[in-house]
PDB file of C-alpha atoms in Angstrom:
ATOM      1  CA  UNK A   1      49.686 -65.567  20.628  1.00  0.00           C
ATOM      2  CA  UNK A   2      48.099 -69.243  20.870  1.00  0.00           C
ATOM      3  CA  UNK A   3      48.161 -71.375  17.665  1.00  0.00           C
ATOM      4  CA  UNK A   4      46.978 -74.693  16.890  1.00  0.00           C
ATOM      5  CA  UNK A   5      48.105 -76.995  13.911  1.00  0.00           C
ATOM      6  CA  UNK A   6      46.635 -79.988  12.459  1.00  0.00           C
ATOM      7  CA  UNK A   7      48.448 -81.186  10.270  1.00  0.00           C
ATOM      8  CA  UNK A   8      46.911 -83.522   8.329  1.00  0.00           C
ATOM      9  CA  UNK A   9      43.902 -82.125   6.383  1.00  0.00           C
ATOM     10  CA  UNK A  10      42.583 -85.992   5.729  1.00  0.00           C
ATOM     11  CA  UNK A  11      42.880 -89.015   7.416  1.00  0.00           C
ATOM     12  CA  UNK A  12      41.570 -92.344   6.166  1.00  0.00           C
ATOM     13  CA  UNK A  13      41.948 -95.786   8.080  1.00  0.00           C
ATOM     14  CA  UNK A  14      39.921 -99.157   7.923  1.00  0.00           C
ATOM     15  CA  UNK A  15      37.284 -99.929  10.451  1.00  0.00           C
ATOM     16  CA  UNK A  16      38.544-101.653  13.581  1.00  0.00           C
ATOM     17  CA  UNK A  17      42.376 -99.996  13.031  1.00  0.00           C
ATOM     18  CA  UNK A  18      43.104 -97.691  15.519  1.00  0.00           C
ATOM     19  CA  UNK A  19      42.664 -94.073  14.850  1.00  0.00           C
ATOM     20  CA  UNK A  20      45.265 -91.097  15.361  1.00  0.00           C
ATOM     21  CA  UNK A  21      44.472 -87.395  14.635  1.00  0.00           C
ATOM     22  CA  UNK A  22      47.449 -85.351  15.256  1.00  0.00           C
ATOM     23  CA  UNK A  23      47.110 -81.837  16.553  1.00  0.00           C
ATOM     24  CA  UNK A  24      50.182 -79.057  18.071  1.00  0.00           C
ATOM     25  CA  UNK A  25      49.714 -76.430  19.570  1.00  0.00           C
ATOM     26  CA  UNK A  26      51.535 -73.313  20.519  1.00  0.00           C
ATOM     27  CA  UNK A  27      50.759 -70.896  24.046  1.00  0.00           C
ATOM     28  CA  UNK A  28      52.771 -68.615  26.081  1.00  0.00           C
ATOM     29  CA  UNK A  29      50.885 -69.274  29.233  1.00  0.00           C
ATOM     30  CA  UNK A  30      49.794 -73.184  30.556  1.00  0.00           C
ATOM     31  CA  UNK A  31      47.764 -74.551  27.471  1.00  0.00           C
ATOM     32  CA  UNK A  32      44.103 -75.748  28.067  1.00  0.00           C
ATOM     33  CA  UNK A  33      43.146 -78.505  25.269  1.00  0.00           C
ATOM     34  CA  UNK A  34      40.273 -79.636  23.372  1.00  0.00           C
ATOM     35  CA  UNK A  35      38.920 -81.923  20.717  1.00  0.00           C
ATOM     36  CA  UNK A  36      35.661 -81.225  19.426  1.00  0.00           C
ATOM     37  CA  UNK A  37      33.887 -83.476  16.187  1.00  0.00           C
ATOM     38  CA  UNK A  38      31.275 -82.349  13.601  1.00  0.00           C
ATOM     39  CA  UNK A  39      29.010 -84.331  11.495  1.00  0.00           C
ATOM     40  CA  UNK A  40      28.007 -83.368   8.699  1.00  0.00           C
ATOM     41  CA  UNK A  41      25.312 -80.683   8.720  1.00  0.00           C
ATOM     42  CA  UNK A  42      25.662 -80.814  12.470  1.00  0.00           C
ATOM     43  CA  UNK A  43      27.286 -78.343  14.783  1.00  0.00           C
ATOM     44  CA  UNK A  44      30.664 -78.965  16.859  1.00  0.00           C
ATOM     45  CA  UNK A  45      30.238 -81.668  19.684  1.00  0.00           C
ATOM     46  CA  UNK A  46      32.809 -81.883  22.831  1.00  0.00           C
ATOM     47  CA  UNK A  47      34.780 -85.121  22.614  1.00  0.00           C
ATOM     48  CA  UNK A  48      37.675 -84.258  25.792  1.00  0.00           C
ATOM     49  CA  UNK A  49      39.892 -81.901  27.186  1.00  0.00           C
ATOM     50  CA  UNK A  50      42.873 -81.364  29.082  1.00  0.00           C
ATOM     51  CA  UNK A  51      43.096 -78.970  32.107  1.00  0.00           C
ATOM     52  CA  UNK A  52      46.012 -80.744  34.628  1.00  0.00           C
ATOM     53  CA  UNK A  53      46.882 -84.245  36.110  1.00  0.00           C
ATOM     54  CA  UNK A  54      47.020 -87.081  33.954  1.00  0.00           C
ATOM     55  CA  UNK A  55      48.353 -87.216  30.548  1.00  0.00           C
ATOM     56  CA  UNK A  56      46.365 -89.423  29.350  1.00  0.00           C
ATOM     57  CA  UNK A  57      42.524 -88.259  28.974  1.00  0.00           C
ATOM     58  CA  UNK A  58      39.744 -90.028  28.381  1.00  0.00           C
ATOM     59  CA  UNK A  59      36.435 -88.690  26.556  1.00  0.00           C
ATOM     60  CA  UNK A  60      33.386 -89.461  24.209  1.00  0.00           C
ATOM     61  CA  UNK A  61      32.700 -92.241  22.039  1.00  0.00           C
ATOM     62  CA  UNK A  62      35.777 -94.388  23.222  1.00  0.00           C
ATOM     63  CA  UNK A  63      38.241 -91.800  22.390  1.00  0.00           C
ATOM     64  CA  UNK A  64      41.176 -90.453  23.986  1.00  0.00           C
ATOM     65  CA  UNK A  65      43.703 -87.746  23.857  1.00  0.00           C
ATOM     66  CA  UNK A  66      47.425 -87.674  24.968  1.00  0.00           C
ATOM     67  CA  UNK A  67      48.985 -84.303  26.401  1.00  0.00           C
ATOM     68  CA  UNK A  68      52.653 -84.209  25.619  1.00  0.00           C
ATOM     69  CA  UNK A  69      54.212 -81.116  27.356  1.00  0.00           C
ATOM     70  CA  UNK A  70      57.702 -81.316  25.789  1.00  0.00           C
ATOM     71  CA  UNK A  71      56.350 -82.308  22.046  1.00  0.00           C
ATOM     72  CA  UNK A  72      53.755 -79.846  22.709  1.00  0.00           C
ATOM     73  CA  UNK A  73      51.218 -82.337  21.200  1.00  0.00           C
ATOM     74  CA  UNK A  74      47.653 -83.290  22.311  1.00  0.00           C
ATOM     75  CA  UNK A  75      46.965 -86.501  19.851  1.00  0.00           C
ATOM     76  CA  UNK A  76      43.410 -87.331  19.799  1.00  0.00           C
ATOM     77  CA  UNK A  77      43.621 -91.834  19.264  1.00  0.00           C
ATOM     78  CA  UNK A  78      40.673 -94.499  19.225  1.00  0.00           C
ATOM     79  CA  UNK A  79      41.736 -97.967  19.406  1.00  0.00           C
ATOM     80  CA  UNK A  80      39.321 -99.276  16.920  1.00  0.00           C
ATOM     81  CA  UNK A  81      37.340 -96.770  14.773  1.00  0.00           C
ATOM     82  CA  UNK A  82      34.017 -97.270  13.461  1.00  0.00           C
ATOM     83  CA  UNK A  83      32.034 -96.519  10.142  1.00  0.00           C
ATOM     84  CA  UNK A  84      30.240 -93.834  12.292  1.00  0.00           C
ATOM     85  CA  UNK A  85      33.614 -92.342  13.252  1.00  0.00           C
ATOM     86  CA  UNK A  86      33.827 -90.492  10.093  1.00  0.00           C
ATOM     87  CA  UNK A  87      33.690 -86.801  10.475  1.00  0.00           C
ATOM     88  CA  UNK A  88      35.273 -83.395  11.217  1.00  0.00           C
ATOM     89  CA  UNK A  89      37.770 -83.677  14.199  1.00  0.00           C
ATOM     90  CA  UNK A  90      39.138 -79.775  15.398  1.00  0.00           C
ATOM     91  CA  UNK A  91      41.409 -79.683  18.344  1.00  0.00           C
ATOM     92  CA  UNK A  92      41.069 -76.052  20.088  1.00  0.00           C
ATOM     93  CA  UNK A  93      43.297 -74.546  22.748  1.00  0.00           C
ATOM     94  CA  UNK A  94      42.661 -71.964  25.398  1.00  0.00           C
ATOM     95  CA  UNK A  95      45.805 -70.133  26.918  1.00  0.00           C
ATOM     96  CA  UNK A  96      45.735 -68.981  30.323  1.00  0.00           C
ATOM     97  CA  UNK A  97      47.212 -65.616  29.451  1.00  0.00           C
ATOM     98  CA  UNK A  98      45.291 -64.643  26.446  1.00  0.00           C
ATOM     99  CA  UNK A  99      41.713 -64.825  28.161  1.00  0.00           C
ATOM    100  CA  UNK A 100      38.820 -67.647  27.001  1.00  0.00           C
ATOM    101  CA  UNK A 101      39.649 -66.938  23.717  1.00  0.00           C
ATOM    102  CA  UNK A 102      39.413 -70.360  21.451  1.00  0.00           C
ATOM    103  CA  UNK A 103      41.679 -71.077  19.057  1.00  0.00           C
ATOM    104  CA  UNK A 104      40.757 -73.648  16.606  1.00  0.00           C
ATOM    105  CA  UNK A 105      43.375 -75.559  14.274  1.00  0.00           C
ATOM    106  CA  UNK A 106      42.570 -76.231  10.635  1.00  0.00           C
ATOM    107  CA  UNK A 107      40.833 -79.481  11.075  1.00  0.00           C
ATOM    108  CA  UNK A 108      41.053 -82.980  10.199  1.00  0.00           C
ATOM    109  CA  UNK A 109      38.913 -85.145   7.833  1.00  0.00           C
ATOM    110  CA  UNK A 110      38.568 -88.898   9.325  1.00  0.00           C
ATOM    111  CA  UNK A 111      37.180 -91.488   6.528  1.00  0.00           C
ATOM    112  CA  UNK A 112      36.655 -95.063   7.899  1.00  0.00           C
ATOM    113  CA  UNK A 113      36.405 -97.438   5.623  1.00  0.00           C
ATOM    114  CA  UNK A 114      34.194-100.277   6.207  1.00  0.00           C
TER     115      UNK A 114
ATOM    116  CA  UNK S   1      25.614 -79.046  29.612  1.00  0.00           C
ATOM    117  CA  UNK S   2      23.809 -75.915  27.724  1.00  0.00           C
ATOM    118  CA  UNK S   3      21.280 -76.968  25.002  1.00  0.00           C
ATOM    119  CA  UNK S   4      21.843 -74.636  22.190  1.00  0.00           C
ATOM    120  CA  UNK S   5      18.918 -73.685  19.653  1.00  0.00           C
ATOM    121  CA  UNK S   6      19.915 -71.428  16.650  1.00  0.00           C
ATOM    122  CA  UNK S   7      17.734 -70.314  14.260  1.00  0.00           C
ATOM    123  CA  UNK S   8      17.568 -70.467  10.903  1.00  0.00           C
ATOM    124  CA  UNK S   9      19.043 -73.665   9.956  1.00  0.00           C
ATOM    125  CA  UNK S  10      20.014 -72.151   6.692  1.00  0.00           C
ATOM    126  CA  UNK S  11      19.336 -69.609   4.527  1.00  0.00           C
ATOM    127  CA  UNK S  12      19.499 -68.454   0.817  1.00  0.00           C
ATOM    128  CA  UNK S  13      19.930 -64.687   0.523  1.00  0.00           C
ATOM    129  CA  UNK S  14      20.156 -61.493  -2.097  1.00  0.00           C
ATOM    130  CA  UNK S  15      23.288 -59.908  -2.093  1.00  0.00           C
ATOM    131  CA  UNK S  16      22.671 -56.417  -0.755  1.00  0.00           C
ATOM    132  CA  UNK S  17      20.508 -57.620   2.306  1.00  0.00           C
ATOM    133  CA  UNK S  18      21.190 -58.507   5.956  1.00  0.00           C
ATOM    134  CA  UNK S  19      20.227 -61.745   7.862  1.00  0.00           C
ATOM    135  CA  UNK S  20      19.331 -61.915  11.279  1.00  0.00           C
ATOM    136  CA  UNK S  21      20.218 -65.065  13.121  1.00  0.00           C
ATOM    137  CA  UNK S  22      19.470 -66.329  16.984  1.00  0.00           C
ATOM    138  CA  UNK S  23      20.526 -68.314  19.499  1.00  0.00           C
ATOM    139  CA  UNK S  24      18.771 -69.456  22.614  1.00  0.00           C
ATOM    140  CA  UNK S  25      20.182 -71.078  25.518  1.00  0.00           C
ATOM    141  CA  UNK S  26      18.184 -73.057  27.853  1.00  0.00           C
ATOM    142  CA  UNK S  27      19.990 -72.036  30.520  1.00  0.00           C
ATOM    143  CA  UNK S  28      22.052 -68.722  32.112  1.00  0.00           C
ATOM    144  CA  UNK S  29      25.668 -68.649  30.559  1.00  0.00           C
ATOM    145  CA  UNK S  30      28.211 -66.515  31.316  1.00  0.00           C
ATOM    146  CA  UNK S  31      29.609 -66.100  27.910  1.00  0.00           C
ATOM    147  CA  UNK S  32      28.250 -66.443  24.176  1.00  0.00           C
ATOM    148  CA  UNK S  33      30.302 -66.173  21.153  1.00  0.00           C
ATOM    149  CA  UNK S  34      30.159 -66.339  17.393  1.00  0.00           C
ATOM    150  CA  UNK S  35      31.988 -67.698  15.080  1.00  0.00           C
ATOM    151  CA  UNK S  36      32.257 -67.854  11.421  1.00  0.00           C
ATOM    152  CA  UNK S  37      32.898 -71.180   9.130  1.00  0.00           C
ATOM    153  CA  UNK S  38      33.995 -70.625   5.727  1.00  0.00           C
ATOM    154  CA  UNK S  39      33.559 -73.250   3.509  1.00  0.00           C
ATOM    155  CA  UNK S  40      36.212 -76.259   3.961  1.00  0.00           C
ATOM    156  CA  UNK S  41      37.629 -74.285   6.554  1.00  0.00           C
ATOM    157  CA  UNK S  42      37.963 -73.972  10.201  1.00  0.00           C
ATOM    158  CA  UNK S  43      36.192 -71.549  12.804  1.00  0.00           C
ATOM    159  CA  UNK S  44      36.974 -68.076  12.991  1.00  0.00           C
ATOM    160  CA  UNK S  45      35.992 -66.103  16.007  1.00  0.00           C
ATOM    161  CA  UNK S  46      33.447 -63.285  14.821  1.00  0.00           C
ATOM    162  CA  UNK S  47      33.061 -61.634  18.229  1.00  0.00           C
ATOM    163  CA  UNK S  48      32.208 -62.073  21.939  1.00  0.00           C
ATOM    164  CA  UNK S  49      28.626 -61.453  22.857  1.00  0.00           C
ATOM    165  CA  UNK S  50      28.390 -58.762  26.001  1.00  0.00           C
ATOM    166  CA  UNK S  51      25.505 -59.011  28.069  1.00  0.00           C
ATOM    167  CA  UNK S  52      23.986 -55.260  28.463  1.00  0.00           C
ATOM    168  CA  UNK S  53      27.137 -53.448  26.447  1.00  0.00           C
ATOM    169  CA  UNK S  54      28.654 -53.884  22.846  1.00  0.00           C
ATOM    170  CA  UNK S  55      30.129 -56.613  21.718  1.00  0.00           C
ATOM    171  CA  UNK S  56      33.818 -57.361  21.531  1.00  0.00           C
ATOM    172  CA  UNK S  57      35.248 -57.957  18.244  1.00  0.00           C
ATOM    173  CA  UNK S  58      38.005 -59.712  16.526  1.00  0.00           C
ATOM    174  CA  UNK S  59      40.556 -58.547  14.255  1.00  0.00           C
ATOM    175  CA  UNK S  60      39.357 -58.717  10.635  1.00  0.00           C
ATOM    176  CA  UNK S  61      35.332 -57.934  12.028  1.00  0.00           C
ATOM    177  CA  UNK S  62      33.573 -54.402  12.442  1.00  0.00           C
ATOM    178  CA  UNK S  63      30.204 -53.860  14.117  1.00  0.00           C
ATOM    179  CA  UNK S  64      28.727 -52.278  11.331  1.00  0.00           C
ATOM    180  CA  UNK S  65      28.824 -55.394   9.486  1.00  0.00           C
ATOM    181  CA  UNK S  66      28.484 -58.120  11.850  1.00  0.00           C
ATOM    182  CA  UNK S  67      25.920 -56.511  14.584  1.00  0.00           C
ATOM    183  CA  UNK S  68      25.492 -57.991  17.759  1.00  0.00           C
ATOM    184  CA  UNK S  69      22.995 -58.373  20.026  1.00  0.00           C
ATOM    185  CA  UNK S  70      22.928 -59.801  23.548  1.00  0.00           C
ATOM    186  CA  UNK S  71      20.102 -58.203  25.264  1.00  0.00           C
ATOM    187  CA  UNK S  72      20.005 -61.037  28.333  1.00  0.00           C
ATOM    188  CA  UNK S  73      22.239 -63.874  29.484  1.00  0.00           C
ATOM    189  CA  UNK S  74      20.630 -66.536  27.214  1.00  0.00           C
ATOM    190  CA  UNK S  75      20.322 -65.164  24.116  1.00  0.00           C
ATOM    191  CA  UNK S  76      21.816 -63.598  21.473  1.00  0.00           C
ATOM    192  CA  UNK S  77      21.548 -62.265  17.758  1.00  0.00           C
ATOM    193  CA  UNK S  78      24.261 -61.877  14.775  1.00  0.00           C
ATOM    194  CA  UNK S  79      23.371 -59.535  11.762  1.00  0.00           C
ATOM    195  CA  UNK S  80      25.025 -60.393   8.920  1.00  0.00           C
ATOM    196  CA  UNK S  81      24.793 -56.976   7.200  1.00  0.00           C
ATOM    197  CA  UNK S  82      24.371 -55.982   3.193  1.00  0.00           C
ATOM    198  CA  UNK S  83      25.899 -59.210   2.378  1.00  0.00           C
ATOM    199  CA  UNK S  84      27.932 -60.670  -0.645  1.00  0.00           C
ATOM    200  CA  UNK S  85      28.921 -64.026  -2.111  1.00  0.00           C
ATOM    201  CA  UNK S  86      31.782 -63.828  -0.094  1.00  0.00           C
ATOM    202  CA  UNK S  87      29.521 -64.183   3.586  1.00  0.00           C
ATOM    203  CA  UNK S  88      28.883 -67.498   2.630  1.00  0.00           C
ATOM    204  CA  UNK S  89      29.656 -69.854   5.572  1.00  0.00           C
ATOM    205  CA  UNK S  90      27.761 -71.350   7.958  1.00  0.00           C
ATOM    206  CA  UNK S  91      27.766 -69.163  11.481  1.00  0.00           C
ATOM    207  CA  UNK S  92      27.992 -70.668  15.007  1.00  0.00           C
ATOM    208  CA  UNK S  93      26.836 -69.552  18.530  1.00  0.00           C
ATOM    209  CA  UNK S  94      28.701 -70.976  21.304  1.00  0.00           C
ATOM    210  CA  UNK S  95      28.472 -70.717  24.517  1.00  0.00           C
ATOM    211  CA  UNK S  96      30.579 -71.363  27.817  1.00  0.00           C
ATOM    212  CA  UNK S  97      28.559 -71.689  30.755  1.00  0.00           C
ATOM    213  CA  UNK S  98      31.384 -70.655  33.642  1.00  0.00           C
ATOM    214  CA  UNK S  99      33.799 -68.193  31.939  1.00  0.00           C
ATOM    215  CA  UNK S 100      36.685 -70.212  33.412  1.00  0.00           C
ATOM    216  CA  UNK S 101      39.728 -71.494  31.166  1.00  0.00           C
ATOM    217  CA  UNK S 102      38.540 -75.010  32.214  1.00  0.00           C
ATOM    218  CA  UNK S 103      35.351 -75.668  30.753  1.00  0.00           C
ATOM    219  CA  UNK S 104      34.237 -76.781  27.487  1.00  0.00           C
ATOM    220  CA  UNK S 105      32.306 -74.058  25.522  1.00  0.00           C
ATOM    221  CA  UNK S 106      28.856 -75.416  23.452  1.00  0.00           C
ATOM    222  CA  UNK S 107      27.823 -74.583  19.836  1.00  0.00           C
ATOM    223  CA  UNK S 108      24.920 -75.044  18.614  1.00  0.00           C
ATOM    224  CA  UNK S 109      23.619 -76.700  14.900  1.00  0.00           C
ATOM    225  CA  UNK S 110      25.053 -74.028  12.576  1.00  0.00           C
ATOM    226  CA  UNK S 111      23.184 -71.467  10.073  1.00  0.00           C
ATOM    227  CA  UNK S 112      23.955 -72.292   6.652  1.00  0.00           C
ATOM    228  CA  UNK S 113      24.348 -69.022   4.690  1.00  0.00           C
ATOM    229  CA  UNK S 114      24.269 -68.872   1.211  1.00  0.00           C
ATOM    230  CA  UNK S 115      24.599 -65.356  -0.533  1.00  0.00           C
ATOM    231  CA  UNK S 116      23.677 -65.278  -4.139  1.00  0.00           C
TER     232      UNK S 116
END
């Protein structure tokens, strides 16, 4: 079965500090990754994913994600967060062998501080 | 990418009744899904939408309380049936446009349930 942790349920850093959401996952097949944010009162919005190739992955909003295979991590970082940064952050894996099912971890509270 | 329109927004309901709630796609899509969002927590997946049969549901879920519809492939409907205090959450459509592992599924704005 395909599991995702997060674990840190809040995560507060001053604006212009980079930004680091942690998120593990777990799959018995290859893992297919992504980081999706929500606003308040707003639904979930796609920030990046990771299919294959680089490890590195860029996405929305100047953030980034890095796929570690053997830590079986998928980071979501932003050099320099913003005031407008502050929100929801879920990281959500597919596993090839379990179908298009998504599995969402627990999520992550960002608070940037001005 | 799929622009997602679900409708209502949010809702306050009696315990005892049932609440329909839509979502329209603005395009074709190969899958739809719903999901459930307690309160401080994260998403749950309700069921799969089926285009033309019944839905597929997840452990935890039964038909005669979460009713499905998916009567084309852009829209949907979730019923949530004789409900309690405890179906407060909001409620998410998503969609996936390609059915492949690869692609990014869509949600739309949320349906804010409150049962009282």
């Amino acid at each position: 079965a395909q599991s995702v942790a997060q674990p840190e349920d809040q995560v507060n850093v001053a604006e212009g500090n980079p930004l680091t959401v942690k998120c593990t996952y777990s799959v018995s097949g290859n893992p297919y990754l992504f980081w999706y944010v929500q606003y308040p009162n707003r639904g979930l919005q796609f920030l990046l994913k990771y299919i294959t190739g680089d490890n590195l992955v860029k996405g929305s909003y100047g953030f980034e994600a890095e796929f570690n295979k053997s830590q079986t991590s998928f980071h979501l970082k932003k050099p320099s967060a913003l005031v407008s940064d502050s929100a929801l952050y879920f990281c959500a894996v597919r596993d090839g062998a379990a179908g298009n099912k998504l599995t969402f971890g627990g999520g992550t509270r960002v608070l940037v501080k001005p | 990418s799929a622009v997602i329109s679900q409708k209502p927004s949010r809702d306050i309901c009696q315990r005892g009744t049932s609440l329909t709630i839509q979502c329209q796609v603005d395009s074709q899509v190969t899958m739809m899904f719903w999901y459930r969002q307690q309160p401080g927590q994260s998403l749950t997946l309700i069921a799969t939408a089926n285009q033309g049969s019944e839905a597929t549901y997840e452990s935890g879920f039964v038909i005669d309380k979460f009713p499905i519809s998916r009567p084309n492939l852009t829209f949907s409907t979730l019923t949530v049936s004789n409900m309690s205090p405890e179906d407060s959450s909001i409620y998410l459509c998503s969609v996936d446009e390609t059915g492949l592992l690869d692609t990014e599924a869509f949600f739309g704005q949320g349906t804010r349930l409150t049962v009282v």
